[in-house]
Short mmCIF file of C-alpha atoms in Angstrom, two decimals:
data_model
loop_
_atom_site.label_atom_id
_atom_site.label_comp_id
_atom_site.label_asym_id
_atom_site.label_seq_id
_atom_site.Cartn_x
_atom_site.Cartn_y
_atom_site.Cartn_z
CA UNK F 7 0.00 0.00 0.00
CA UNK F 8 1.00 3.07 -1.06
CA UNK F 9 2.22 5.63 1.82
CA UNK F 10 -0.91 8.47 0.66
CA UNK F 11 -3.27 5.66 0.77
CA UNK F 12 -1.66 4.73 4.29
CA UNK F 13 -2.34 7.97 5.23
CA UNK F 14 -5.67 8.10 4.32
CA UNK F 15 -6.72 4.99 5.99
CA UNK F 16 -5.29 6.87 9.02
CA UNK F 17 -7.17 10.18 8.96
CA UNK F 18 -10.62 8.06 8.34
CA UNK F 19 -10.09 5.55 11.65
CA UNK F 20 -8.78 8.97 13.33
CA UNK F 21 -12.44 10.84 12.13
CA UNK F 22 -14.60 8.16 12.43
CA UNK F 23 -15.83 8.09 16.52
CA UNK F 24 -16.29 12.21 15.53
CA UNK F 25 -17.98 11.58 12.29
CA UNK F 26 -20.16 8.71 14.59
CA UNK F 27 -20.36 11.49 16.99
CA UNK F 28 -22.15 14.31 15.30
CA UNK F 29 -24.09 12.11 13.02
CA UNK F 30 -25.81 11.23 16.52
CA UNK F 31 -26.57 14.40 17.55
CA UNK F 32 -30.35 15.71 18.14
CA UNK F 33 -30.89 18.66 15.82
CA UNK F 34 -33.98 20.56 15.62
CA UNK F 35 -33.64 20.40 11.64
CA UNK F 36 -33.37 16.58 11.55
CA UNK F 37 -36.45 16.23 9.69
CA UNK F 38 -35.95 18.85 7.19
CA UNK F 39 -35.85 16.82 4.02
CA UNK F 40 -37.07 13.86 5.14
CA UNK F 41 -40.11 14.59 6.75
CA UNK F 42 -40.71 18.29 6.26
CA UNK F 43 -44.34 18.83 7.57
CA UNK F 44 -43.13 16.39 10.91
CA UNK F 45 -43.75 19.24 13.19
CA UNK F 46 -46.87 20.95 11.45
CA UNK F 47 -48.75 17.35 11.80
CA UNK F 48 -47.69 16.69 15.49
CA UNK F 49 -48.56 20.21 16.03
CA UNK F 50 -52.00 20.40 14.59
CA UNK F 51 -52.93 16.65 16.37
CA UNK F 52 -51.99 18.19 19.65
CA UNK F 53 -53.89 21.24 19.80
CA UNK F 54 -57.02 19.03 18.61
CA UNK F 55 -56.49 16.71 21.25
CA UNK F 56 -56.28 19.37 23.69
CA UNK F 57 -59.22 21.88 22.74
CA UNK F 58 -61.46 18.74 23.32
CA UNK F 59 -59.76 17.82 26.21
CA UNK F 60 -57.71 21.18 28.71
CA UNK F 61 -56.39 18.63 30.98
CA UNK F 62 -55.07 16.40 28.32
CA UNK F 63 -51.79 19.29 28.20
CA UNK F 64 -51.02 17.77 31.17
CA UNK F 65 -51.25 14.40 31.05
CA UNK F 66 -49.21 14.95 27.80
CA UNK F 67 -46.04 16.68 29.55
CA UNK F 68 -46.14 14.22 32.24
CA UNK F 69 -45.71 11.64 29.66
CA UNK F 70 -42.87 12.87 28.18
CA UNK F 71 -41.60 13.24 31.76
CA UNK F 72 -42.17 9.53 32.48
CA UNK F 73 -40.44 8.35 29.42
CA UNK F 74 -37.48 10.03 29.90
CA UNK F 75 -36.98 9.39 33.72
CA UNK F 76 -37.04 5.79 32.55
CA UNK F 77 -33.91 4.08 30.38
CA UNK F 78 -34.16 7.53 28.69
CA UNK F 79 -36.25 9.47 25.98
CA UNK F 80 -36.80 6.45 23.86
CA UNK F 81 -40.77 6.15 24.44
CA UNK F 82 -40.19 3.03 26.25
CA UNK F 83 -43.45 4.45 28.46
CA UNK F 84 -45.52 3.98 25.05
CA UNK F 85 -45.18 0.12 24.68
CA UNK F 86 -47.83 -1.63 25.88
CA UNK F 87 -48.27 -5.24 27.40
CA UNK F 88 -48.75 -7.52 24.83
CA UNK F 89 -45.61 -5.99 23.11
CA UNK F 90 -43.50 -6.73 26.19
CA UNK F 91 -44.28 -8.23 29.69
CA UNK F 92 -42.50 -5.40 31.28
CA UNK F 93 -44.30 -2.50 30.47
CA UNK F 94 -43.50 0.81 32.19
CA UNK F 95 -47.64 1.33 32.16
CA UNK F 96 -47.83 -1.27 35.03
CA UNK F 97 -45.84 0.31 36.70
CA UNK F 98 -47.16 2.08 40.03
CA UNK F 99 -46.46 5.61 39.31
CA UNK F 100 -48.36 5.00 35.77
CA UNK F 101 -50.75 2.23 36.15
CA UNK F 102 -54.20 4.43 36.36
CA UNK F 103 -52.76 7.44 36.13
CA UNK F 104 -50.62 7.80 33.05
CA UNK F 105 -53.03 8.82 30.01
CA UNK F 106 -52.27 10.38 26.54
CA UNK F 107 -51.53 7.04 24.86
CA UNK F 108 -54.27 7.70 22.13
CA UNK F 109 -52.82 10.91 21.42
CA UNK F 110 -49.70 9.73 20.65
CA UNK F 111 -50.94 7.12 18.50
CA UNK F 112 -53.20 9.38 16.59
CA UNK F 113 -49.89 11.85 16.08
CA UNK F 114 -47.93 9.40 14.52
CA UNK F 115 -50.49 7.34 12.48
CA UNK F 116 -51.12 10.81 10.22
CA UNK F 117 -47.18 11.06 9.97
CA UNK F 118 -47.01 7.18 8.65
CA UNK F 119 -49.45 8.84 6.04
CA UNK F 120 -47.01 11.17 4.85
CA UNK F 121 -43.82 9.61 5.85
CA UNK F 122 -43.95 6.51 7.13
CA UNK F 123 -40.47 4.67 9.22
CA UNK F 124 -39.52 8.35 9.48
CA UNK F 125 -40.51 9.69 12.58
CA UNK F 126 -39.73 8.39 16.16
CA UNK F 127 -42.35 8.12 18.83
CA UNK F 128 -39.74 9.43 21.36
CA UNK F 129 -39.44 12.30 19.19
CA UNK F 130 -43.00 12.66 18.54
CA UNK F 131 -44.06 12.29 22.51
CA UNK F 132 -41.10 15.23 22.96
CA UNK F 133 -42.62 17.59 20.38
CA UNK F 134 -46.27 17.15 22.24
CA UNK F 135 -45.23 18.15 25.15
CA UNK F 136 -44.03 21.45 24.09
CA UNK F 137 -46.95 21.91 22.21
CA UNK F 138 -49.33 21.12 24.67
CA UNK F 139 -47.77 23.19 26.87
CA UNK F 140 -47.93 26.10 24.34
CA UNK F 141 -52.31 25.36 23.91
CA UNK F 142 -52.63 26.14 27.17
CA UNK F 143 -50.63 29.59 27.57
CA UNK F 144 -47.29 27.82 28.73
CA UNK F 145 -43.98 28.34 26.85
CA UNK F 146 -42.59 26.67 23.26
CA UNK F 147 -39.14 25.67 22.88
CA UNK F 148 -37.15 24.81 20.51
CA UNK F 149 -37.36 21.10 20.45
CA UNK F 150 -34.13 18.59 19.47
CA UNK F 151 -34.86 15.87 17.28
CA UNK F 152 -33.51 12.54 15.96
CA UNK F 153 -34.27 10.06 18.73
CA UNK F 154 -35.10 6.36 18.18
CA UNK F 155 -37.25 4.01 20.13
CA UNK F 156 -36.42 1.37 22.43
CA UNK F 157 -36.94 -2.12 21.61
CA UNK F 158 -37.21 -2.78 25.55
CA UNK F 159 -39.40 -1.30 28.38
CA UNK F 160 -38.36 -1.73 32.18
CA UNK F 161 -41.58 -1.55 34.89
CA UNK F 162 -38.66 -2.13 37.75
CA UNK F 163 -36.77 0.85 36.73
CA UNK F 164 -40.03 2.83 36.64
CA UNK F 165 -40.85 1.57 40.13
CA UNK F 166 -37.31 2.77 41.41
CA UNK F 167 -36.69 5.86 38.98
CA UNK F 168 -40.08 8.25 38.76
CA UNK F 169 -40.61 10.52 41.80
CA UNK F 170 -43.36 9.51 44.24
CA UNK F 171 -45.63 11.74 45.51
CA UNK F 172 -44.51 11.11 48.93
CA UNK F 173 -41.03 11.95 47.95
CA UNK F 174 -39.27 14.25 50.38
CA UNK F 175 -37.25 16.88 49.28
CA UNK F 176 -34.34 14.94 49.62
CA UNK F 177 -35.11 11.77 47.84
CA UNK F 178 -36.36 14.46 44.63
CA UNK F 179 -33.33 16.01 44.66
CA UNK F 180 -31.31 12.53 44.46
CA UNK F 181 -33.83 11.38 42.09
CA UNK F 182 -33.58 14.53 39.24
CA UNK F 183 -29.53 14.53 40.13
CA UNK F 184 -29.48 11.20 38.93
CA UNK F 185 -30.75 11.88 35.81
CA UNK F 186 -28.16 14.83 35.36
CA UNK F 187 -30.84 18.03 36.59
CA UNK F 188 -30.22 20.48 39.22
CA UNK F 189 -32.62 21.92 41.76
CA UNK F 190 -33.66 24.38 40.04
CA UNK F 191 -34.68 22.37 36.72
CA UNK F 192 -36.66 19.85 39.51
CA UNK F 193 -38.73 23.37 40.85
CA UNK F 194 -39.09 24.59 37.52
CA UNK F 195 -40.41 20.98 35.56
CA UNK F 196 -42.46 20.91 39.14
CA UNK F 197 -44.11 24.16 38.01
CA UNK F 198 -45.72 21.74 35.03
CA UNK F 199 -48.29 21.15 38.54
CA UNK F 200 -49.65 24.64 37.76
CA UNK F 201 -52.07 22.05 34.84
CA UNK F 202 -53.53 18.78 35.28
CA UNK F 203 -55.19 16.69 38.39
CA UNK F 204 -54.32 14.38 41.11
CA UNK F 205 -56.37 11.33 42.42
CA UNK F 206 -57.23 11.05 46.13
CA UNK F 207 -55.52 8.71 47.14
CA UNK F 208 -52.59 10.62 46.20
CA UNK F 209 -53.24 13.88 48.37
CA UNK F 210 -55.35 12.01 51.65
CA UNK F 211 -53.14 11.60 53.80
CA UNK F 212 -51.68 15.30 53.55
CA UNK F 213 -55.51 17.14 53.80
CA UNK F 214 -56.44 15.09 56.87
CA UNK F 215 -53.30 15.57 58.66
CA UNK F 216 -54.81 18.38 61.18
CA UNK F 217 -51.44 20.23 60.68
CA UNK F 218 -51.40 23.54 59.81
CA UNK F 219 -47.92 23.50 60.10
CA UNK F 220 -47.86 22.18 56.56
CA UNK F 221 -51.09 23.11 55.04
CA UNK F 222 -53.60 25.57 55.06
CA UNK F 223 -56.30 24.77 57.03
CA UNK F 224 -58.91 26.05 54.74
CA UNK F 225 -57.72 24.77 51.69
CA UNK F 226 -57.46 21.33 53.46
CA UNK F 227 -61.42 21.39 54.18
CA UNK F 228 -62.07 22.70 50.59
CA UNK F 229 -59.90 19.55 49.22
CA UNK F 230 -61.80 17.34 51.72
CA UNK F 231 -64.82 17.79 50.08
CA UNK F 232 -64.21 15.77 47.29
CA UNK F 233 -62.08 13.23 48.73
CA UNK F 234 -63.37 11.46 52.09
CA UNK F 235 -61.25 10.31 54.80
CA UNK F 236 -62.02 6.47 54.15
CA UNK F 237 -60.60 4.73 51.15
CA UNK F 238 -62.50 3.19 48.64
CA UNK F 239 -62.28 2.53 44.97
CA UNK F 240 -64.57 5.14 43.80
CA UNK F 241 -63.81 7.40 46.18
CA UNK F 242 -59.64 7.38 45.64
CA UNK F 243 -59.55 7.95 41.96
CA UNK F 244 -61.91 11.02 42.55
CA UNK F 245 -59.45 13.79 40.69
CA UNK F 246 -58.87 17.59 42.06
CA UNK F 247 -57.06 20.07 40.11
CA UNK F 248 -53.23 20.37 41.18
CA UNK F 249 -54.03 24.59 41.19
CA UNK F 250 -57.34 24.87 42.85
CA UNK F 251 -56.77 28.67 41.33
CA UNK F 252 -56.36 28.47 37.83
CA UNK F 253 -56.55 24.53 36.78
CA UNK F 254 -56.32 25.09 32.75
CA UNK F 255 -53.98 27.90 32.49
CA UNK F 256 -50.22 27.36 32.53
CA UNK F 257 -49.02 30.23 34.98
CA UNK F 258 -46.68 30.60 37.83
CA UNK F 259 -49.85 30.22 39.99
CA UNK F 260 -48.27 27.09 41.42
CA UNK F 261 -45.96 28.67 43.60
CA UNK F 262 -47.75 30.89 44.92
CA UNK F 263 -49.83 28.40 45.97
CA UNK F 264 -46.41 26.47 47.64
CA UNK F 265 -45.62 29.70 50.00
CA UNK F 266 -49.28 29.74 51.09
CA UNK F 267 -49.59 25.89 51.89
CA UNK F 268 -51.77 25.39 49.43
CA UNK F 269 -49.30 22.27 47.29
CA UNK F 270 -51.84 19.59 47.16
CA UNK F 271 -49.22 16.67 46.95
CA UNK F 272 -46.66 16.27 49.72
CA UNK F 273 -43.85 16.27 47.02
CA UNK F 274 -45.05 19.71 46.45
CA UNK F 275 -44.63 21.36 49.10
CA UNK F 276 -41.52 20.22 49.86
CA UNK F 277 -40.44 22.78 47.41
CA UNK F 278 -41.26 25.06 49.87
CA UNK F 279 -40.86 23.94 53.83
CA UNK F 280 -37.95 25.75 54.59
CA UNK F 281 -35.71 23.53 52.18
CA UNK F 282 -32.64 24.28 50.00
CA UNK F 283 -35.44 25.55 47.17
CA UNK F 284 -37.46 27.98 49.11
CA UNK F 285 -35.36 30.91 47.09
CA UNK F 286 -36.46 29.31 43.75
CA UNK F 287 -40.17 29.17 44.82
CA UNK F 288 -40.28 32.36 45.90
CA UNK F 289 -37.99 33.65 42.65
CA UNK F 290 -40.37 31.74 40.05
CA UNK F 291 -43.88 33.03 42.07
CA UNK F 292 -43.12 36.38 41.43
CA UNK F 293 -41.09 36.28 37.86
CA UNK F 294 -43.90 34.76 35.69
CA UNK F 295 -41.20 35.16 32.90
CA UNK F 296 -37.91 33.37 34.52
CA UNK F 297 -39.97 30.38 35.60
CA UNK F 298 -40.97 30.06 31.97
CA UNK F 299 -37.44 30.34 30.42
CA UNK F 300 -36.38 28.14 33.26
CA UNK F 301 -38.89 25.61 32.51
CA UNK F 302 -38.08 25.55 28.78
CA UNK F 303 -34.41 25.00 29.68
CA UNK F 304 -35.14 21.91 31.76
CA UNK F 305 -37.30 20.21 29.25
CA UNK F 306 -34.84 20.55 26.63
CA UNK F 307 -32.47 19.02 29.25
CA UNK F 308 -35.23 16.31 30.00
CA UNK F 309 -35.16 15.69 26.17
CA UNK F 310 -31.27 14.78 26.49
CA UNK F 311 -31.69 12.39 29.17
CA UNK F 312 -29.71 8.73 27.18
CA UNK F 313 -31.38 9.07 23.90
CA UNK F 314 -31.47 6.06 21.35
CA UNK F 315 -29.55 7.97 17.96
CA UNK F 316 -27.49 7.15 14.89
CA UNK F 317 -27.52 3.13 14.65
CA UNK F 318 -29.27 2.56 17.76
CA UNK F 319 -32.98 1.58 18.79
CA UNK F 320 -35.53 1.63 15.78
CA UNK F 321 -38.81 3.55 14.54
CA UNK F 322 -41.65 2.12 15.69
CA UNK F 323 -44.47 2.23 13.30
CA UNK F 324 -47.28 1.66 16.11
CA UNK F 325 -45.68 3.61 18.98
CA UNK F 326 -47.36 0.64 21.32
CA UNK F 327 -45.85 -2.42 19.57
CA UNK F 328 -42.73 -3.74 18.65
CA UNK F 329 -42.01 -3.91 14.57
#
């Protein structure tokens, strides 16, 4: 072999890990050519699905949450049980709670229409939740794309990995650290509470704790009005809004809600109980505008939490199945 062809050879096994490297990179372009009315479809599916449906903005966002707390943004959440026998929707923090499927799988059977084996469901479930949160007055953000799906789904990781809502502050702060996000993006993706509802099973224990200590008195005997003391099937999937205030409208309303006792989940107001991220409460319930940017910073760092690029993972043509 010639010495310029040696050379050559060289140069390419020096490049290639970089050339691997930015071929795998999310870009927010990635669907330019191949796909290029991707984001008007997802777009115009999720603003249907939520002017029929406010809360569905949240379940949406929480979703996306859920996936990516879990093996990564690879919309390992979206396979279902007869595609694996470890699906992430048994798990406890989703089984019951965890809606939006439908949504999802109305979103991407329009883009098999126009381009079908093109689009990702991770990607997909990542572009609905900005645009959910957009339909209902949050913030849009520029959203990185080029993920894969999983060919796995893990209910034991989901068990150990998603926040409960009996987390202390503590245990939340190990949990987002562990997934690479600071305090501050775990108050401001918290602030995502300001939409959506909780069952009452989930918030009992907290509005019939007779302390005022940790909760407002009266807004523990409004919240006890439609969620009895005694457990029963009916009675603990009865759902209250997370912002008694203003349930449908993504605002900072949430925090102000924190400083007056008023979280509805214990893993609320630990935000706020004279914890490391009492500053950031009280910063984001009086800055409307910096808990938005914030909020759109930490779901763009969400979205980069181990996703499935370049030769990895696949695209699922039925976000619940396996190909």
């Amino acid at each position: 072999m010639s010495s310029s062809l040696q050379l050559l050879f060289f140069f390419i096994l020096i490049l290639n890990p970089f050339l691997n490297m930015i071929s795998a990179q999310l870009s927010p372009t990635f669907y330019a050519t191949t796909c290029p009315d991707a984001l008007t479809t997802v777009r115009t599916s999720i603003r249907q699905a939520v002017s029929r449906e406010r809360r569905m903005a949240a379940s949406l966002i929480r979703l996306h949450f859920h996936d990516c707390f879990v093996q990564g943004c690879d919309a390992s959440i979206l396979l279902d049980e007869q595609a694996t026998p470890t699906s992430e929707r048994n798990a406890l923090p989703n089984k019951g709670s965890a809606r939006g499927y439908e949504v999802i799988d109305n979103a991407k059977a329009q883009l098999e229409n126009i381009c079908p084996g093109v689009v990702s469901c991770a990607d997909i479930l990542s572009l609905a939740a900005r645009d959910a949160s957009f339909a209902v007055g949050g913030p849009s953000w520029t959203v990185k794309l080029g993920r894969r799906d999983s060919t796995t789904a893990d209910i034991d990781s989901a068990n150990a990995d998603l926040p409960s809502f009996k987390s202390s502050l503590d245990q939340l702060i190990q949990n987002f650290d562990r997934k690479g996000l600071t305090e501050r993006d775990m108050v401001a993706l918290s602030g995502a509470h300001t939409i959506g509802q909780a069952q009452c099973f989930t918030f009992r224990d907290r509005i019939y704790s007779n302390n005022t200590n940790i909760i407002d008195a009266g807004f523990a005997s409004t919240r006890s009005r439609q969620c009895s003391q005694t457990s029963s099937a009916d009675g603990d999937a009865k759902l209250a809004p997370l912002d008694l205030v203003t349930p449908n409208s993504f605002d900072n309303n949430y925090f102000k809600n924190l400083i007056q006792k008023k979280g509805l989940l214990e893993s609320d107001q630990v935000l706020f109980n004279g914890g490391s991220t009492d500053s950031i409460v009280r910063e984001y319930s009086t800055s409307p505008a910096k808990f938005s940017a914030d909020f759109s910073l930490a779901m763009v760092k969400m979205g980069d939490i181990q996703p499935l690029t370049g030769q990895n993972g696949v695209i699922r043509r039925i976000c619940s199945s396996l190909n």
